[in-house]
Amino acid sequence: GPKVLQIPSHQIIDMGQMVTLNCDPVSNHLYFYWYKQILGQQMEFLVNFYNGKVMEKSKLFKDQFSVERPDGSYFTLKIQPTALEDSAVYFCASSFRRNQDTQYFGPGTRLLVL
Amino acid sequence: QQQVRQSSQSLTVWEGETAILNCSYENSAFDYFPWYQQFPGEGPALLIAIRSVSDKKEDGRFTIFFNKREKNLSLHIKDSQPGDSATYFCAATSSGQKLVFGQGTILKVYL
């Protein structure tokens, strides 16, 4: 099936540093999402993005977070500065349409903030 | 509060049995309910989904039963196989955009 790629698979950084998580969505998809999953817990929605804009964000999407997809390249999630509670697995997803459409997930980036 | 709730954190069945995973939700506006299967170290993959206008959706060994009035649904996995051992997430959305996930049920299928 359609593949979403995420780079890197793992990242360890010191608290206060900046980190950028990269997502290569399915090629003809138009809607992009980030979700956060803390170990052993459910996945929680962070943000979705369409046509160069944030469509909706949750309360987990703090001011230190930003997303962009410059010129159709990677869809990125940037955290600056990072905090200890940002340690989690971050999943990128994409879909072609918005309504009742399948979201395809990447394998996740495991972020550890020390 | 938990908008989507899965009643069991874990479930164990023997090979060949039917595994039943239950899910309930609070928001009446939810109209699309996908189930995702996740193996350790991987992202969740769509298994099967149902729209709120239907009460049953079947795909091979996997069937969703949906009760709109009671706001609950269940995933039945017939003839369970050891390869079905994974974490299953019930999710819900209203008119697209974000998915709201349950906390997951870890299914173990023993030989």
mmCIF file with all atom_site columns, C-alpha atoms in Angstrom:
data_model
loop_
_atom_site.group_PDB
_atom_site.id
_atom_site.type_symbol
_atom_site.label_atom_id
_atom_site.label_alt_id
_atom_site.label_comp_id
_atom_site.label_asym_id
_atom_site.label_entity_id
_atom_site.label_seq_id
_atom_site.pdbx_PDB_ins_code
_atom_site.Cartn_x
_atom_site.Cartn_y
_atom_site.Cartn_z
_atom_site.occupancy
_atom_site.B_iso_or_equiv
_atom_site.pdbx_formal_charge
_atom_site.auth_seq_id
_atom_site.auth_comp_id
_atom_site.auth_asym_id
_atom_site.auth_atom_id
_atom_site.pdbx_PDB_model_num
ATOM 1   C CA . GLY A 1 1   ? 0.000   0.000   0.000  1.00 0.00 ? 1   GLY A CA 1
ATOM 2   C CA . PRO A 1 2   ? 0.939   3.660   0.019  1.00 0.00 ? 2   PRO A CA 1
ATOM 3   C CA . LYS A 1 3   ? 3.996   4.433   2.098  1.00 0.00 ? 3   LYS A CA 1
ATOM 4   C CA . VAL A 1 4   ? 4.762   7.358   4.356  1.00 0.00 ? 4   VAL A CA 1
ATOM 5   C CA . LEU A 1 5   ? 8.425   7.695   5.263  1.00 0.00 ? 5   LEU A CA 1
ATOM 6   C CA . GLN A 1 6   ? 9.850   9.394   8.342  1.00 0.00 ? 6   GLN A CA 1
ATOM 7   C CA . ILE A 1 7   ? 13.395  10.546  8.945  1.00 0.00 ? 7   ILE A CA 1
ATOM 8   C CA . PRO A 1 8   ? 15.115  9.997   11.317 1.00 0.00 ? 8   PRO A CA 1
ATOM 9   C CA . SER A 1 9   ? 13.755  6.858   12.959 1.00 0.00 ? 9   SER A CA 1
ATOM 10  C CA . HIS A 1 10  ? 15.381  7.824   16.270 1.00 0.00 ? 10  HIS A CA 1
ATOM 11  C CA . GLN A 1 11  ? 16.678  11.103  17.668 1.00 0.00 ? 11  GLN A CA 1
ATOM 12  C CA . ILE A 1 12  ? 18.310  11.860  21.007 1.00 0.00 ? 12  ILE A CA 1
ATOM 13  C CA . ILE A 1 13  ? 18.873  15.483  21.927 1.00 0.00 ? 13  ILE A CA 1
ATOM 14  C CA . ASP A 1 14  ? 19.513  17.633  24.954 1.00 0.00 ? 14  ASP A CA 1
ATOM 15  C CA . MET A 1 15  ? 16.711  19.668  26.447 1.00 0.00 ? 15  MET A CA 1
ATOM 16  C CA . GLY A 1 16  ? 16.579  23.140  24.970 1.00 0.00 ? 16  GLY A CA 1
ATOM 17  C CA . GLN A 1 17  ? 17.937  22.138  21.581 1.00 0.00 ? 17  GLN A CA 1
ATOM 18  C CA . MET A 1 18  ? 15.983  22.358  18.370 1.00 0.00 ? 18  MET A CA 1
ATOM 19  C CA . VAL A 1 19  ? 14.837  19.262  16.523 1.00 0.00 ? 19  VAL A CA 1
ATOM 20  C CA . THR A 1 20  ? 13.257  18.812  13.104 1.00 0.00 ? 20  THR A CA 1
ATOM 21  C CA . LEU A 1 21  ? 11.294  15.694  12.280 1.00 0.00 ? 21  LEU A CA 1
ATOM 22  C CA . ASN A 1 22  ? 10.860  14.950  8.601  1.00 0.00 ? 22  ASN A CA 1
ATOM 23  C CA . CYS A 1 23  ? 8.010   13.239  6.840  1.00 0.00 ? 23  CYS A CA 1
ATOM 24  C CA . ASP A 1 24  ? 7.762   12.172  3.218  1.00 0.00 ? 24  ASP A CA 1
ATOM 25  C CA . PRO A 1 25  ? 4.020   11.723  2.648  1.00 0.00 ? 25  PRO A CA 1
ATOM 26  C CA . VAL A 1 26  ? 2.287   9.688   -0.043 1.00 0.00 ? 26  VAL A CA 1
ATOM 27  C CA . SER A 1 27  ? 2.969   11.468  -3.309 1.00 0.00 ? 27  SER A CA 1
ATOM 28  C CA . ASN A 1 28  ? -0.542  12.572  -4.340 1.00 0.00 ? 28  ASN A CA 1
ATOM 29  C CA . HIS A 1 29  ? -1.842  13.267  -0.841 1.00 0.00 ? 29  HIS A CA 1
ATOM 30  C CA . LEU A 1 30  ? -2.975  16.733  0.102  1.00 0.00 ? 30  LEU A CA 1
ATOM 31  C CA . TYR A 1 31  ? -3.604  16.573  3.848  1.00 0.00 ? 31  TYR A CA 1
ATOM 32  C CA . PHE A 1 32  ? -0.846  16.025  6.380  1.00 0.00 ? 32  PHE A CA 1
ATOM 33  C CA . TYR A 1 33  ? -0.947  15.264  10.082 1.00 0.00 ? 33  TYR A CA 1
ATOM 34  C CA . TRP A 1 34  ? 1.286   14.849  13.105 1.00 0.00 ? 34  TRP A CA 1
ATOM 35  C CA . TYR A 1 35  ? 0.359   12.665  16.064 1.00 0.00 ? 35  TYR A CA 1
ATOM 36  C CA . LYS A 1 36  ? 2.215   12.084  19.330 1.00 0.00 ? 36  LYS A CA 1
ATOM 37  C CA . GLN A 1 37  ? 2.350   8.810   21.214 1.00 0.00 ? 37  GLN A CA 1
ATOM 38  C CA . ILE A 1 38  ? 3.910   8.559   24.646 1.00 0.00 ? 38  ILE A CA 1
ATOM 39  C CA . LEU A 1 39  ? 5.066   5.026   25.485 1.00 0.00 ? 39  LEU A CA 1
ATOM 40  C CA . GLY A 1 40  ? 2.139   2.804   26.416 1.00 0.00 ? 40  GLY A CA 1
ATOM 41  C CA . GLN A 1 41  ? -0.461  5.480   25.767 1.00 0.00 ? 41  GLN A CA 1
ATOM 42  C CA . GLN A 1 42  ? -2.818  6.302   22.952 1.00 0.00 ? 42  GLN A CA 1
ATOM 43  C CA . MET A 1 43  ? -1.879  8.345   19.975 1.00 0.00 ? 43  MET A CA 1
ATOM 44  C CA . GLU A 1 44  ? -2.939  11.987  20.207 1.00 0.00 ? 44  GLU A CA 1
ATOM 45  C CA . PHE A 1 45  ? -3.522  14.462  17.425 1.00 0.00 ? 45  PHE A CA 1
ATOM 46  C CA . LEU A 1 46  ? -1.148  17.407  17.224 1.00 0.00 ? 46  LEU A CA 1
ATOM 47  C CA . VAL A 1 47  ? -1.864  19.271  14.003 1.00 0.00 ? 47  VAL A CA 1
ATOM 48  C CA . ASN A 1 48  ? -3.062  18.986  10.452 1.00 0.00 ? 48  ASN A CA 1
ATOM 49  C CA . PHE A 1 49  ? -1.910  20.921  7.435  1.00 0.00 ? 49  PHE A CA 1
ATOM 50  C CA . TYR A 1 50  ? -3.380  21.615  4.022  1.00 0.00 ? 50  TYR A CA 1
ATOM 51  C CA . ASN A 1 51  ? -2.447  23.933  1.204  1.00 0.00 ? 51  ASN A CA 1
ATOM 52  C CA . GLY A 1 52  ? 0.392   25.476  3.141  1.00 0.00 ? 52  GLY A CA 1
ATOM 53  C CA . LYS A 1 53  ? -1.652  26.222  6.243  1.00 0.00 ? 53  LYS A CA 1
ATOM 54  C CA . VAL A 1 54  ? -2.397  24.755  9.644  1.00 0.00 ? 54  VAL A CA 1
ATOM 55  C CA . MET A 1 55  ? -6.045  23.711  9.572  1.00 0.00 ? 55  MET A CA 1
ATOM 56  C CA . GLU A 1 56  ? -6.441  22.571  13.148 1.00 0.00 ? 56  GLU A CA 1
ATOM 57  C CA . LYS A 1 57  ? -4.158  22.081  16.132 1.00 0.00 ? 57  LYS A CA 1
ATOM 58  C CA . SER A 1 58  ? -4.618  20.572  19.558 1.00 0.00 ? 58  SER A CA 1
ATOM 59  C CA . LYS A 1 59  ? -3.580  21.917  22.930 1.00 0.00 ? 59  LYS A CA 1
ATOM 60  C CA . LEU A 1 60  ? -0.547  19.612  22.706 1.00 0.00 ? 60  LEU A CA 1
ATOM 61  C CA . PHE A 1 61  ? 0.738   21.711  19.810 1.00 0.00 ? 61  PHE A CA 1
ATOM 62  C CA . LYS A 1 62  ? 2.631   24.189  21.945 1.00 0.00 ? 62  LYS A CA 1
ATOM 63  C CA . ASP A 1 63  ? 4.055   27.520  20.812 1.00 0.00 ? 63  ASP A CA 1
ATOM 64  C CA . GLN A 1 64  ? 7.441   25.812  20.507 1.00 0.00 ? 64  GLN A CA 1
ATOM 65  C CA . PHE A 1 65  ? 6.060   23.619  17.715 1.00 0.00 ? 65  PHE A CA 1
ATOM 66  C CA . SER A 1 66  ? 5.846   24.575  14.065 1.00 0.00 ? 66  SER A CA 1
ATOM 67  C CA . VAL A 1 67  ? 5.087   22.768  10.822 1.00 0.00 ? 67  VAL A CA 1
ATOM 68  C CA . GLU A 1 68  ? 5.777   23.495  7.199  1.00 0.00 ? 68  GLU A CA 1
ATOM 69  C CA . ARG A 1 69  ? 6.111   21.877  3.813  1.00 0.00 ? 69  ARG A CA 1
ATOM 70  C CA . PRO A 1 70  ? 8.280   24.149  1.694  1.00 0.00 ? 70  PRO A CA 1
ATOM 71  C CA . ASP A 1 71  ? 7.805   23.633  -2.067 1.00 0.00 ? 71  ASP A CA 1
ATOM 72  C CA . GLY A 1 72  ? 6.309   20.157  -1.804 1.00 0.00 ? 72  GLY A CA 1
ATOM 73  C CA . SER A 1 73  ? 9.341   18.695  -0.079 1.00 0.00 ? 73  SER A CA 1
ATOM 74  C CA . TYR A 1 74  ? 9.281   17.067  3.350  1.00 0.00 ? 74  TYR A CA 1
ATOM 75  C CA . PHE A 1 75  ? 6.458   17.903  5.732  1.00 0.00 ? 75  PHE A CA 1
ATOM 76  C CA . THR A 1 76  ? 8.355   18.888  8.877  1.00 0.00 ? 76  THR A CA 1
ATOM 77  C CA . LEU A 1 77  ? 7.639   19.254  12.561 1.00 0.00 ? 77  LEU A CA 1
ATOM 78  C CA . LYS A 1 78  ? 10.064  21.532  14.341 1.00 0.00 ? 78  LYS A CA 1
ATOM 79  C CA . ILE A 1 79  ? 10.329  21.816  18.095 1.00 0.00 ? 79  ILE A CA 1
ATOM 80  C CA . GLN A 1 80  ? 12.329  24.760  19.406 1.00 0.00 ? 80  GLN A CA 1
ATOM 81  C CA . PRO A 1 81  ? 13.262  24.609  22.209 1.00 0.00 ? 81  PRO A CA 1
ATOM 82  C CA . THR A 1 82  ? 12.634  21.032  23.250 1.00 0.00 ? 82  THR A CA 1
ATOM 83  C CA . ALA A 1 83  ? 11.475  20.027  26.733 1.00 0.00 ? 83  ALA A CA 1
ATOM 84  C CA . LEU A 1 84  ? 11.665  16.717  28.601 1.00 0.00 ? 84  LEU A CA 1
ATOM 85  C CA . GLU A 1 85  ? 7.951   16.104  28.081 1.00 0.00 ? 85  GLU A CA 1
ATOM 86  C CA . ASP A 1 86  ? 8.457   16.171  24.323 1.00 0.00 ? 86  ASP A CA 1
ATOM 87  C CA . SER A 1 87  ? 9.981   12.684  24.536 1.00 0.00 ? 87  SER A CA 1
ATOM 88  C CA . ALA A 1 88  ? 7.606   10.469  22.578 1.00 0.00 ? 88  ALA A CA 1
ATOM 89  C CA . VAL A 1 89  ? 7.085   8.791   19.242 1.00 0.00 ? 89  VAL A CA 1
ATOM 90  C CA . TYR A 1 90  ? 5.873   11.211  16.602 1.00 0.00 ? 90  TYR A CA 1
ATOM 91  C CA . PHE A 1 91  ? 3.848   9.810   13.753 1.00 0.00 ? 91  PHE A CA 1
ATOM 92  C CA . CYS A 1 92  ? 3.250   11.558  10.496 1.00 0.00 ? 92  CYS A CA 1
ATOM 93  C CA . ALA A 1 93  ? 0.174   10.708  8.428  1.00 0.00 ? 93  ALA A CA 1
ATOM 94  C CA . SER A 1 94  ? -1.245  11.812  5.117  1.00 0.00 ? 94  SER A CA 1
ATOM 95  C CA . SER A 1 95  ? -4.528  11.480  3.265  1.00 0.00 ? 95  SER A CA 1
ATOM 96  C CA . PHE A 1 96  ? -5.782  12.396  -0.187 1.00 0.00 ? 96  PHE A CA 1
ATOM 97  C CA . ARG A 1 97  ? -9.095  13.834  0.885  1.00 0.00 ? 97  ARG A CA 1
ATOM 98  C CA . ARG A 1 98  ? -10.250 15.138  4.196  1.00 0.00 ? 98  ARG A CA 1
ATOM 99  C CA . ASN A 1 99  ? -13.616 13.629  4.880  1.00 0.00 ? 99  ASN A CA 1
ATOM 100 C CA . GLN A 1 100 ? -13.780 9.966   5.870  1.00 0.00 ? 100 GLN A CA 1
ATOM 101 C CA . ASP A 1 101 ? -10.566 9.253   4.060  1.00 0.00 ? 101 ASP A CA 1
ATOM 102 C CA . THR A 1 102 ? -7.870  6.828   5.093  1.00 0.00 ? 102 THR A CA 1
ATOM 103 C CA . GLN A 1 103 ? -4.936  8.360   6.875  1.00 0.00 ? 103 GLN A CA 1
ATOM 104 C CA . TYR A 1 104 ? -1.717  6.495   6.118  1.00 0.00 ? 104 TYR A CA 1
ATOM 105 C CA . PHE A 1 105 ? 0.859   6.544   8.879  1.00 0.00 ? 105 PHE A CA 1
ATOM 106 C CA . GLY A 1 106 ? 4.620   6.492   8.795  1.00 0.00 ? 106 GLY A CA 1
ATOM 107 C CA . PRO A 1 107 ? 6.714   4.274   11.080 1.00 0.00 ? 107 PRO A CA 1
ATOM 108 C CA . GLY A 1 108 ? 7.324   7.080   13.548 1.00 0.00 ? 108 GLY A CA 1
ATOM 109 C CA . THR A 1 109 ? 10.301  9.016   14.886 1.00 0.00 ? 109 THR A CA 1
ATOM 110 C CA . ARG A 1 110 ? 11.313  8.105   18.407 1.00 0.00 ? 110 ARG A CA 1
ATOM 111 C CA . LEU A 1 111 ? 12.426  11.304  20.114 1.00 0.00 ? 111 LEU A CA 1
ATOM 112 C CA . LEU A 1 112 ? 14.250  11.251  23.423 1.00 0.00 ? 112 LEU A CA 1
ATOM 113 C CA . VAL A 1 113 ? 14.954  14.571  25.124 1.00 0.00 ? 113 VAL A CA 1
ATOM 114 C CA . LEU A 1 114 ? 17.560  14.368  27.882 1.00 0.00 ? 114 LEU A CA 1
ATOM 115 C CA . GLN B 2 1   ? -11.945 13.055  29.224 1.00 0.00 ? 1   GLN B CA 1
ATOM 116 C CA . GLN B 2 2   ? -11.677 9.939   27.101 1.00 0.00 ? 2   GLN B CA 1
ATOM 117 C CA . GLN B 2 3   ? -13.677 10.487  23.917 1.00 0.00 ? 3   GLN B CA 1
ATOM 118 C CA . VAL B 2 4   ? -12.914 7.026   22.551 1.00 0.00 ? 4   VAL B CA 1
ATOM 119 C CA . ARG B 2 5   ? -12.577 4.199   25.017 1.00 0.00 ? 5   ARG B CA 1
ATOM 120 C CA . GLN B 2 6   ? -11.461 0.629   24.490 1.00 0.00 ? 6   GLN B CA 1
ATOM 121 C CA . SER B 2 7   ? -12.758 -1.634  27.205 1.00 0.00 ? 7   SER B CA 1
ATOM 122 C CA . SER B 2 8   ? -9.772  -3.994  27.416 1.00 0.00 ? 8   SER B CA 1
ATOM 123 C CA . GLN B 2 9   ? -6.127  -3.087  27.715 1.00 0.00 ? 9   GLN B CA 1
ATOM 124 C CA . SER B 2 10  ? -5.217  -6.621  26.671 1.00 0.00 ? 10  SER B CA 1
ATOM 125 C CA . LEU B 2 11  ? -6.886  -9.730  25.315 1.00 0.00 ? 11  LEU B CA 1
ATOM 126 C CA . THR B 2 12  ? -5.598  -13.265 24.935 1.00 0.00 ? 12  THR B CA 1
ATOM 127 C CA . VAL B 2 13  ? -7.149  -15.888 22.678 1.00 0.00 ? 13  VAL B CA 1
ATOM 128 C CA . TRP B 2 14  ? -6.129  -19.262 21.296 1.00 0.00 ? 14  TRP B CA 1
ATOM 129 C CA . GLU B 2 15  ? -5.432  -19.799 17.629 1.00 0.00 ? 15  GLU B CA 1
ATOM 130 C CA . GLY B 2 16  ? -8.668  -20.386 15.743 1.00 0.00 ? 16  GLY B CA 1
ATOM 131 C CA . GLU B 2 17  ? -10.877 -18.527 18.224 1.00 0.00 ? 17  GLU B CA 1
ATOM 132 C CA . THR B 2 18  ? -12.724 -15.281 17.513 1.00 0.00 ? 18  THR B CA 1
ATOM 133 C CA . ALA B 2 19  ? -11.191 -12.274 19.208 1.00 0.00 ? 19  ALA B CA 1
ATOM 134 C CA . ILE B 2 20  ? -13.659 -9.509  20.093 1.00 0.00 ? 20  ILE B CA 1
ATOM 135 C CA . LEU B 2 21  ? -12.347 -6.021  20.774 1.00 0.00 ? 21  LEU B CA 1
ATOM 136 C CA . ASN B 2 22  ? -14.779 -3.449  22.110 1.00 0.00 ? 22  ASN B CA 1
ATOM 137 C CA . CYS B 2 23  ? -14.855 0.300   21.720 1.00 0.00 ? 23  CYS B CA 1
ATOM 138 C CA . SER B 2 24  ? -17.209 3.062   22.824 1.00 0.00 ? 24  SER B CA 1
ATOM 139 C CA . TYR B 2 25  ? -17.334 6.771   22.115 1.00 0.00 ? 25  TYR B CA 1
ATOM 140 C CA . GLU B 2 26  ? -18.914 9.922   23.468 1.00 0.00 ? 26  GLU B CA 1
ATOM 141 C CA . ASN B 2 27  ? -19.192 12.375  20.614 1.00 0.00 ? 27  ASN B CA 1
ATOM 142 C CA . SER B 2 28  ? -22.382 11.863  18.597 1.00 0.00 ? 28  SER B CA 1
ATOM 143 C CA . ALA B 2 29  ? -20.811 13.820  15.754 1.00 0.00 ? 29  ALA B CA 1
ATOM 144 C CA . PHE B 2 30  ? -18.296 11.067  15.028 1.00 0.00 ? 30  PHE B CA 1
ATOM 145 C CA . ASP B 2 31  ? -19.197 9.515   11.691 1.00 0.00 ? 31  ASP B CA 1
ATOM 146 C CA . TYR B 2 32  ? -16.205 7.447   10.615 1.00 0.00 ? 32  TYR B CA 1
ATOM 147 C CA . PHE B 2 33  ? -14.548 4.747   12.680 1.00 0.00 ? 33  PHE B CA 1
ATOM 148 C CA . PRO B 2 34  ? -11.314 3.136   11.482 1.00 0.00 ? 34  PRO B CA 1
ATOM 149 C CA . TRP B 2 35  ? -9.519  0.354   13.298 1.00 0.00 ? 35  TRP B CA 1
ATOM 150 C CA . TYR B 2 36  ? -5.746  0.416   13.103 1.00 0.00 ? 36  TYR B CA 1
ATOM 151 C CA . GLN B 2 37  ? -3.352  -2.458  13.701 1.00 0.00 ? 37  GLN B CA 1
ATOM 152 C CA . GLN B 2 38  ? 0.081   -1.659  15.078 1.00 0.00 ? 38  GLN B CA 1
ATOM 153 C CA . PHE B 2 39  ? 3.061   -3.979  15.443 1.00 0.00 ? 39  PHE B CA 1
ATOM 154 C CA . PRO B 2 40  ? 5.949   -3.067  17.774 1.00 0.00 ? 40  PRO B CA 1
ATOM 155 C CA . GLY B 2 41  ? 8.261   -0.497  16.233 1.00 0.00 ? 41  GLY B CA 1
ATOM 156 C CA . GLU B 2 42  ? 5.908   0.281   13.364 1.00 0.00 ? 42  GLU B CA 1
ATOM 157 C CA . GLY B 2 43  ? 3.284   2.862   12.599 1.00 0.00 ? 43  GLY B CA 1
ATOM 158 C CA . PRO B 2 44  ? -0.409  2.002   12.751 1.00 0.00 ? 44  PRO B CA 1
ATOM 159 C CA . ALA B 2 45  ? -1.900  0.516   9.602  1.00 0.00 ? 45  ALA B CA 1
ATOM 160 C CA . LEU B 2 46  ? -5.559  0.740   8.658  1.00 0.00 ? 46  LEU B CA 1
ATOM 161 C CA . LEU B 2 47  ? -7.263  -2.622  9.091  1.00 0.00 ? 47  LEU B CA 1
ATOM 162 C CA . ILE B 2 48  ? -10.924 -1.893  8.430  1.00 0.00 ? 48  ILE B CA 1
ATOM 163 C CA . ALA B 2 49  ? -13.263 1.070   8.818  1.00 0.00 ? 49  ALA B CA 1
ATOM 164 C CA . ILE B 2 50  ? -16.984 1.747   9.054  1.00 0.00 ? 50  ILE B CA 1
ATOM 165 C CA . ARG B 2 51  ? -19.163 4.767   8.443  1.00 0.00 ? 51  ARG B CA 1
ATOM 166 C CA . SER B 2 52  ? -21.917 5.635   10.878 1.00 0.00 ? 52  SER B CA 1
ATOM 167 C CA . VAL B 2 53  ? -24.631 4.954   8.294  1.00 0.00 ? 53  VAL B CA 1
ATOM 168 C CA . SER B 2 54  ? -23.765 1.249   8.418  1.00 0.00 ? 54  SER B CA 1
ATOM 169 C CA . ASP B 2 55  ? -24.147 -1.261  11.224 1.00 0.00 ? 55  ASP B CA 1
ATOM 170 C CA . LYS B 2 56  ? -21.752 -3.872  9.894  1.00 0.00 ? 56  LYS B CA 1
ATOM 171 C CA . LYS B 2 57  ? -18.641 -3.986  7.781  1.00 0.00 ? 57  LYS B CA 1
ATOM 172 C CA . GLU B 2 58  ? -16.881 -7.189  6.836  1.00 0.00 ? 58  GLU B CA 1
ATOM 173 C CA . ASP B 2 59  ? -13.509 -7.740  5.206  1.00 0.00 ? 59  ASP B CA 1
ATOM 174 C CA . GLY B 2 60  ? -12.243 -11.284 5.199  1.00 0.00 ? 60  GLY B CA 1
ATOM 175 C CA . ARG B 2 61  ? -11.713 -12.430 8.787  1.00 0.00 ? 61  ARG B CA 1
ATOM 176 C CA . PHE B 2 62  ? -12.378 -8.933  10.174 1.00 0.00 ? 62  PHE B CA 1
ATOM 177 C CA . THR B 2 63  ? -15.855 -7.599  10.947 1.00 0.00 ? 63  THR B CA 1
ATOM 178 C CA . ILE B 2 64  ? -16.978 -4.390  12.613 1.00 0.00 ? 64  ILE B CA 1
ATOM 179 C CA . PHE B 2 65  ? -20.346 -4.307  14.356 1.00 0.00 ? 65  PHE B CA 1
ATOM 180 C CA . PHE B 2 66  ? -21.580 -0.768  14.967 1.00 0.00 ? 66  PHE B CA 1
ATOM 181 C CA . ASN B 2 67  ? -24.386 0.413   17.270 1.00 0.00 ? 67  ASN B CA 1
ATOM 182 C CA . LYS B 2 68  ? -25.057 4.087   16.759 1.00 0.00 ? 68  LYS B CA 1
ATOM 183 C CA . ARG B 2 69  ? -27.735 4.323   19.423 1.00 0.00 ? 69  ARG B CA 1
ATOM 184 C CA . GLU B 2 70  ? -25.480 2.833   22.086 1.00 0.00 ? 70  GLU B CA 1
ATOM 185 C CA . LYS B 2 71  ? -22.381 4.600   20.742 1.00 0.00 ? 71  LYS B CA 1
ATOM 186 C CA . ASN B 2 72  ? -20.295 1.468   20.652 1.00 0.00 ? 72  ASN B CA 1
ATOM 187 C CA . LEU B 2 73  ? -18.633 -0.792  18.162 1.00 0.00 ? 73  LEU B CA 1
ATOM 188 C CA . SER B 2 74  ? -16.660 -3.974  18.169 1.00 0.00 ? 74  SER B CA 1
ATOM 189 C CA . LEU B 2 75  ? -14.032 -5.572  15.990 1.00 0.00 ? 75  LEU B CA 1
ATOM 190 C CA . HIS B 2 76  ? -14.337 -9.329  15.535 1.00 0.00 ? 76  HIS B CA 1
ATOM 191 C CA . ILE B 2 77  ? -11.337 -11.255 14.296 1.00 0.00 ? 77  ILE B CA 1
ATOM 192 C CA . LYS B 2 78  ? -12.420 -14.719 13.187 1.00 0.00 ? 78  LYS B CA 1
ATOM 193 C CA . ASP B 2 79  ? -10.045 -17.684 13.161 1.00 0.00 ? 79  ASP B CA 1
ATOM 194 C CA . SER B 2 80  ? -7.353  -15.733 15.015 1.00 0.00 ? 80  SER B CA 1
ATOM 195 C CA . GLN B 2 81  ? -3.778  -16.424 13.989 1.00 0.00 ? 81  GLN B CA 1
ATOM 196 C CA . PRO B 2 82  ? -0.523  -15.819 15.889 1.00 0.00 ? 82  PRO B CA 1
ATOM 197 C CA . GLY B 2 83  ? 0.304   -13.211 13.228 1.00 0.00 ? 83  GLY B CA 1
ATOM 198 C CA . ASP B 2 84  ? -2.714  -11.212 14.416 1.00 0.00 ? 84  ASP B CA 1
ATOM 199 C CA . SER B 2 85  ? -0.904  -10.531 17.698 1.00 0.00 ? 85  SER B CA 1
ATOM 200 C CA . ALA B 2 86  ? -0.596  -6.750  17.752 1.00 0.00 ? 86  ALA B CA 1
ATOM 201 C CA . THR B 2 87  ? -2.073  -3.641  19.317 1.00 0.00 ? 87  THR B CA 1
ATOM 202 C CA . TYR B 2 88  ? -5.440  -2.612  17.901 1.00 0.00 ? 88  TYR B CA 1
ATOM 203 C CA . PHE B 2 89  ? -6.594  0.976   18.059 1.00 0.00 ? 89  PHE B CA 1
ATOM 204 C CA . CYS B 2 90  ? -10.176 2.067   17.633 1.00 0.00 ? 90  CYS B CA 1
ATOM 205 C CA . ALA B 2 91  ? -10.376 5.604   16.253 1.00 0.00 ? 91  ALA B CA 1
ATOM 206 C CA . ALA B 2 92  ? -13.092 8.078   15.362 1.00 0.00 ? 92  ALA B CA 1
ATOM 207 C CA . THR B 2 93  ? -13.483 11.283  13.453 1.00 0.00 ? 93  THR B CA 1
ATOM 208 C CA . SER B 2 94  ? -16.216 13.704  12.498 1.00 0.00 ? 94  SER B CA 1
ATOM 209 C CA . SER B 2 95  ? -16.044 14.930  8.922  1.00 0.00 ? 95  SER B CA 1
ATOM 210 C CA . GLY B 2 96  ? -12.387 14.178  8.569  1.00 0.00 ? 96  GLY B CA 1
ATOM 211 C CA . GLN B 2 97  ? -9.452  16.158  9.927  1.00 0.00 ? 97  GLN B CA 1
ATOM 212 C CA . LYS B 2 98  ? -8.202  14.692  13.166 1.00 0.00 ? 98  LYS B CA 1
ATOM 213 C CA . LEU B 2 99  ? -8.530  11.118  14.361 1.00 0.00 ? 99  LEU B CA 1
ATOM 214 C CA . VAL B 2 100 ? -9.313  10.531  18.029 1.00 0.00 ? 100 VAL B CA 1
ATOM 215 C CA . PHE B 2 101 ? -7.769  7.258   19.172 1.00 0.00 ? 101 PHE B CA 1
ATOM 216 C CA . GLY B 2 102 ? -8.637  4.865   21.947 1.00 0.00 ? 102 GLY B CA 1
ATOM 217 C CA . GLN B 2 103 ? -5.884  3.678   24.225 1.00 0.00 ? 103 GLN B CA 1
ATOM 218 C CA . GLY B 2 104 ? -5.425  0.427   22.343 1.00 0.00 ? 104 GLY B CA 1
ATOM 219 C CA . THR B 2 105 ? -5.964  -3.260  23.044 1.00 0.00 ? 105 THR B CA 1
ATOM 220 C CA . ILE B 2 106 ? -2.973  -5.585  22.997 1.00 0.00 ? 106 ILE B CA 1
ATOM 221 C CA . LEU B 2 107 ? -4.078  -8.846  21.410 1.00 0.00 ? 107 LEU B CA 1
ATOM 222 C CA . LYS B 2 108 ? -2.086  -12.022 21.946 1.00 0.00 ? 108 LYS B CA 1
ATOM 223 C CA . VAL B 2 109 ? -2.956  -15.141 19.995 1.00 0.00 ? 109 VAL B CA 1
ATOM 224 C CA . TYR B 2 110 ? -1.455  -18.331 21.364 1.00 0.00 ? 110 TYR B CA 1
ATOM 225 C CA . LEU B 2 111 ? -0.870  -21.576 19.513 1.00 0.00 ? 111 LEU B CA 1
#
